[in-house]
Amino acid sequence: MRLQINDSKVTTLFFPAKSRTCPACGHEQRYAYKSCGRHFFQLDGVYYVDGQIVRCLNGRCPLVYKVMHPPEEDALVGRKKGFGFDVIARIGHLRFNDVLTRLEIKERLGAEHPSLVISERQVEVLFNLYAKLVRARAKISSVRNSIEAYL
C-alpha cells in the first residue's frame, strides 16, 4: 500500500537550471526536460521537489548527453531516495552517539518529528547509507592527506 500524502502539508520546491555552463567543457548546456518531481521526507516535513534538467550537446565533451540535475536538488536529497540528508544524519547520530536500536530510532524519530513516516527497514537502509558516506569521507580525506604529503 502506498503512503497517501496530504498535499496541503507539502512544501513545493522548484529549481530552474541557473547555470547553463557545462562543468567539463565550458560550453552552453541545453534544456533537456523538466523532472517528473518526487516527494521526500525531511525532519521538518514533507517536500515535493522538481527541477529543470540540462545536458551538454558538445560532441567532444566527456559529459555529452549526460543529464544534470540542479545542485540544489542534489544537496537536499539523494537520487532515488525518499529521505533528505538531514534524516540520514539524524539516524547516524542516534545509532552511533546514543547507541539505539532500529526500533528505538524509529520510536524516537516518531516522537520528535511527527510528520516523519519511517519504518524499521528504512531506518536500517538509511543507517547503512550513512555508514557508507562516513567511510567514503574518511577515504577521501586519507587520499587528500597523502597527496598533500607528496606535494
mmCIF file of C-alpha atoms in Angstrom:
data_model
loop_
_atom_site.group_PDB
_atom_site.id
_atom_site.type_symbol
_atom_site.label_atom_id
_atom_site.label_comp_id
_atom_site.label_asym_id
_atom_site.label_seq_id
_atom_site.Cartn_x
_atom_site.Cartn_y
_atom_site.Cartn_z
ATOM 1 C CA MET A 1 0.000 0.000 0.000
ATOM 2 C CA ARG A 2 1.343 3.407 -0.956
ATOM 3 C CA LEU A 3 1.522 6.212 1.540
ATOM 4 C CA GLN A 4 -1.126 8.854 0.911
ATOM 5 C CA ILE A 5 0.345 12.336 1.308
ATOM 6 C CA ASN A 6 -1.818 15.323 2.206
ATOM 7 C CA ASP A 7 -0.870 17.958 -0.404
ATOM 8 C CA SER A 8 -1.888 20.827 1.884
ATOM 9 C CA LYS A 9 1.049 19.963 4.206
ATOM 10 C CA VAL A 10 3.645 19.573 1.444
ATOM 11 C CA THR A 11 6.248 22.251 0.724
ATOM 12 C CA THR A 12 6.882 22.519 -3.020
ATOM 13 C CA LEU A 13 10.370 23.364 -4.264
ATOM 14 C CA PHE A 14 11.220 24.087 -7.900
ATOM 15 C CA PHE A 15 14.796 24.569 -9.052
ATOM 16 C CA PRO A 16 15.322 26.064 -12.507
ATOM 17 C CA ALA A 17 18.651 25.486 -14.221
ATOM 18 C CA LYS A 18 20.547 28.666 -13.270
ATOM 19 C CA SER A 19 23.951 27.757 -14.622
ATOM 20 C CA ARG A 20 23.823 26.633 -18.212
ATOM 21 C CA THR A 21 27.589 26.137 -18.494
ATOM 22 C CA CYS A 22 28.944 22.586 -18.680
ATOM 23 C CA PRO A 23 31.374 21.898 -15.803
ATOM 24 C CA ALA A 24 33.552 19.671 -18.031
ATOM 25 C CA CYS A 25 33.982 21.649 -21.251
ATOM 26 C CA GLY A 26 32.560 25.124 -20.549
ATOM 27 C CA HIS A 27 30.072 25.077 -23.445
ATOM 28 C CA GLU A 28 26.461 26.083 -23.015
ATOM 29 C CA GLN A 29 24.112 23.356 -21.829
ATOM 30 C CA ARG A 30 20.679 22.854 -23.331
ATOM 31 C CA TYR A 31 17.396 22.343 -21.546
ATOM 32 C CA ALA A 32 16.607 18.622 -21.696
ATOM 33 C CA TYR A 33 13.352 18.220 -19.782
ATOM 34 C CA LYS A 34 11.539 19.025 -16.564
ATOM 35 C CA SER A 35 11.893 16.300 -13.963
ATOM 36 C CA CYS A 36 8.756 14.424 -13.032
ATOM 37 C CA GLY A 37 9.102 15.546 -9.415
ATOM 38 C CA ARG A 38 9.047 13.483 -6.249
ATOM 39 C CA HIS A 39 8.065 13.613 -2.623
ATOM 40 C CA PHE A 40 10.609 13.164 0.138
ATOM 41 C CA PHE A 41 10.716 13.492 3.912
ATOM 42 C CA GLN A 42 12.911 15.797 5.933
ATOM 43 C CA LEU A 43 12.862 16.224 9.682
ATOM 44 C CA ASP A 44 10.664 19.312 9.422
ATOM 45 C CA GLY A 45 8.076 17.924 6.999
ATOM 46 C CA VAL A 46 7.254 16.576 3.585
ATOM 47 C CA TYR A 47 8.647 18.212 0.452
ATOM 48 C CA TYR A 48 7.938 17.942 -3.240
ATOM 49 C CA VAL A 49 10.983 18.732 -5.358
ATOM 50 C CA ASP A 50 11.002 19.445 -9.057
ATOM 51 C CA GLY A 51 13.647 20.869 -11.348
ATOM 52 C CA GLN A 52 14.853 21.575 -14.859
ATOM 53 C CA ILE A 53 17.267 19.004 -16.213
ATOM 54 C CA VAL A 54 20.015 20.151 -18.608
ATOM 55 C CA ARG A 55 22.645 18.374 -20.702
ATOM 56 C CA CYS A 56 25.703 19.213 -22.763
ATOM 57 C CA LEU A 57 25.497 18.703 -26.515
ATOM 58 C CA ASN A 58 29.194 19.274 -27.281
ATOM 59 C CA GLY A 59 30.378 16.119 -29.078
ATOM 60 C CA ARG A 60 33.894 16.311 -27.616
ATOM 61 C CA CYS A 61 32.718 16.711 -24.014
ATOM 62 C CA PRO A 62 33.104 13.742 -21.647
ATOM 63 C CA LEU A 63 29.643 14.573 -20.275
ATOM 64 C CA VAL A 64 27.909 14.658 -23.665
ATOM 65 C CA TYR A 65 24.199 13.798 -23.320
ATOM 66 C CA LYS A 66 24.650 13.221 -19.562
ATOM 67 C CA VAL A 67 21.682 14.791 -17.834
ATOM 68 C CA MET A 68 22.433 17.058 -14.874
ATOM 69 C CA HIS A 69 20.029 17.855 -12.074
ATOM 70 C CA PRO A 70 20.192 21.206 -10.285
ATOM 71 C CA PRO A 71 22.773 21.138 -7.459
ATOM 72 C CA GLU A 72 20.184 22.499 -5.006
ATOM 73 C CA GLU A 73 18.087 19.386 -5.567
ATOM 74 C CA ASP A 74 21.083 17.086 -5.086
ATOM 75 C CA ALA A 75 22.022 18.906 -1.867
ATOM 76 C CA LEU A 76 18.630 18.207 -0.291
ATOM 77 C CA VAL A 77 18.027 14.585 -1.187
ATOM 78 C CA GLY A 78 19.931 11.814 -2.923
ATOM 79 C CA ARG A 79 18.707 10.463 -6.217
ATOM 80 C CA LYS A 80 16.081 7.746 -5.867
ATOM 81 C CA LYS A 81 15.868 8.369 -2.118
ATOM 82 C CA GLY A 82 12.734 9.248 -0.171
ATOM 83 C CA PHE A 83 14.503 10.902 2.750
ATOM 84 C CA GLY A 84 16.670 14.002 2.941
ATOM 85 C CA PHE A 85 20.247 14.074 4.141
ATOM 86 C CA ASP A 86 19.163 15.569 7.472
ATOM 87 C CA VAL A 87 17.171 12.397 8.228
ATOM 88 C CA ILE A 88 20.170 10.246 7.292
ATOM 89 C CA ALA A 89 22.463 12.308 9.534
ATOM 90 C CA ARG A 90 19.999 12.141 12.446
ATOM 91 C CA ILE A 91 19.724 8.344 12.132
ATOM 92 C CA GLY A 92 23.519 8.027 12.112
ATOM 93 C CA HIS A 93 23.781 10.281 15.166
ATOM 94 C CA LEU A 94 21.174 8.276 17.071
ATOM 95 C CA ARG A 95 22.843 4.984 16.158
ATOM 96 C CA PHE A 96 26.466 5.958 16.861
ATOM 97 C CA ASN A 97 26.196 8.532 19.667
ATOM 98 C CA ASP A 98 23.099 7.333 21.540
ATOM 99 C CA VAL A 99 23.635 3.643 20.559
ATOM 100 C CA LEU A 100 19.963 2.982 19.860
ATOM 101 C CA THR A 101 18.441 0.006 18.047
ATOM 102 C CA ARG A 102 16.363 0.311 14.868
ATOM 103 C CA LEU A 103 13.101 0.175 16.804
ATOM 104 C CA GLU A 104 14.304 2.769 19.327
ATOM 105 C CA ILE A 105 15.444 5.068 16.493
ATOM 106 C CA LYS A 106 12.065 4.704 14.771
ATOM 107 C CA GLU A 107 10.207 5.497 18.002
ATOM 108 C CA ARG A 108 12.454 8.469 18.841
ATOM 109 C CA LEU A 109 12.058 9.955 15.343
ATOM 110 C CA GLY A 110 8.292 9.439 15.532
ATOM 111 C CA ALA A 111 8.148 11.250 18.877
ATOM 112 C CA GLU A 112 10.449 14.133 17.905
ATOM 113 C CA HIS A 113 9.204 14.582 14.323
ATOM 114 C CA PRO A 114 5.549 13.513 13.976
ATOM 115 C CA SER A 115 5.379 14.355 10.260
ATOM 116 C CA LEU A 116 8.181 11.862 9.501
ATOM 117 C CA VAL A 117 6.827 8.466 8.443
ATOM 118 C CA ILE A 118 9.538 5.798 8.545
ATOM 119 C CA SER A 119 9.743 2.041 9.085
ATOM 120 C CA GLU A 120 12.382 -0.057 10.840
ATOM 121 C CA ARG A 121 13.605 -1.354 7.493
ATOM 122 C CA GLN A 122 14.012 2.175 6.156
ATOM 123 C CA VAL A 123 15.950 3.087 9.305
ATOM 124 C CA GLU A 124 18.313 0.180 8.604
ATOM 125 C CA VAL A 125 18.761 1.117 4.938
ATOM 126 C CA LEU A 126 19.429 4.761 5.801
ATOM 127 C CA PHE A 127 21.856 3.777 8.566
ATOM 128 C CA ASN A 128 23.793 1.644 6.056
ATOM 129 C CA LEU A 129 23.851 4.599 3.661
ATOM 130 C CA TYR A 130 25.142 6.822 6.477
ATOM 131 C CA ALA A 131 27.923 4.322 7.203
ATOM 132 C CA LYS A 132 28.910 4.283 3.510
ATOM 133 C CA LEU A 133 29.036 8.081 3.426
ATOM 134 C CA VAL A 134 31.226 8.188 6.545
ATOM 135 C CA ARG A 135 33.615 5.589 5.085
ATOM 136 C CA ALA A 136 33.810 7.471 1.780
ATOM 137 C CA ARG A 137 34.584 10.723 3.588
ATOM 138 C CA ALA A 138 37.373 9.032 5.577
ATOM 139 C CA LYS A 139 38.821 7.553 2.392
ATOM 140 C CA ILE A 140 38.735 10.917 0.598
ATOM 141 C CA SER A 141 40.482 12.668 3.480
ATOM 142 C CA SER A 142 43.205 9.983 3.641
ATOM 143 C CA VAL A 143 43.821 10.322 -0.107
ATOM 144 C CA ARG A 144 43.920 14.116 0.267
ATOM 145 C CA ASN A 145 46.465 13.833 3.106
ATOM 146 C CA SER A 146 48.720 11.521 1.081
ATOM 147 C CA ILE A 147 48.575 13.878 -1.905
ATOM 148 C CA GLU A 148 49.431 16.863 0.301
ATOM 149 C CA ALA A 149 52.347 14.914 1.812
ATOM 150 C CA TYR A 150 53.599 14.098 -1.688
ATOM 151 C CA LEU A 151 53.458 17.728 -2.804
#
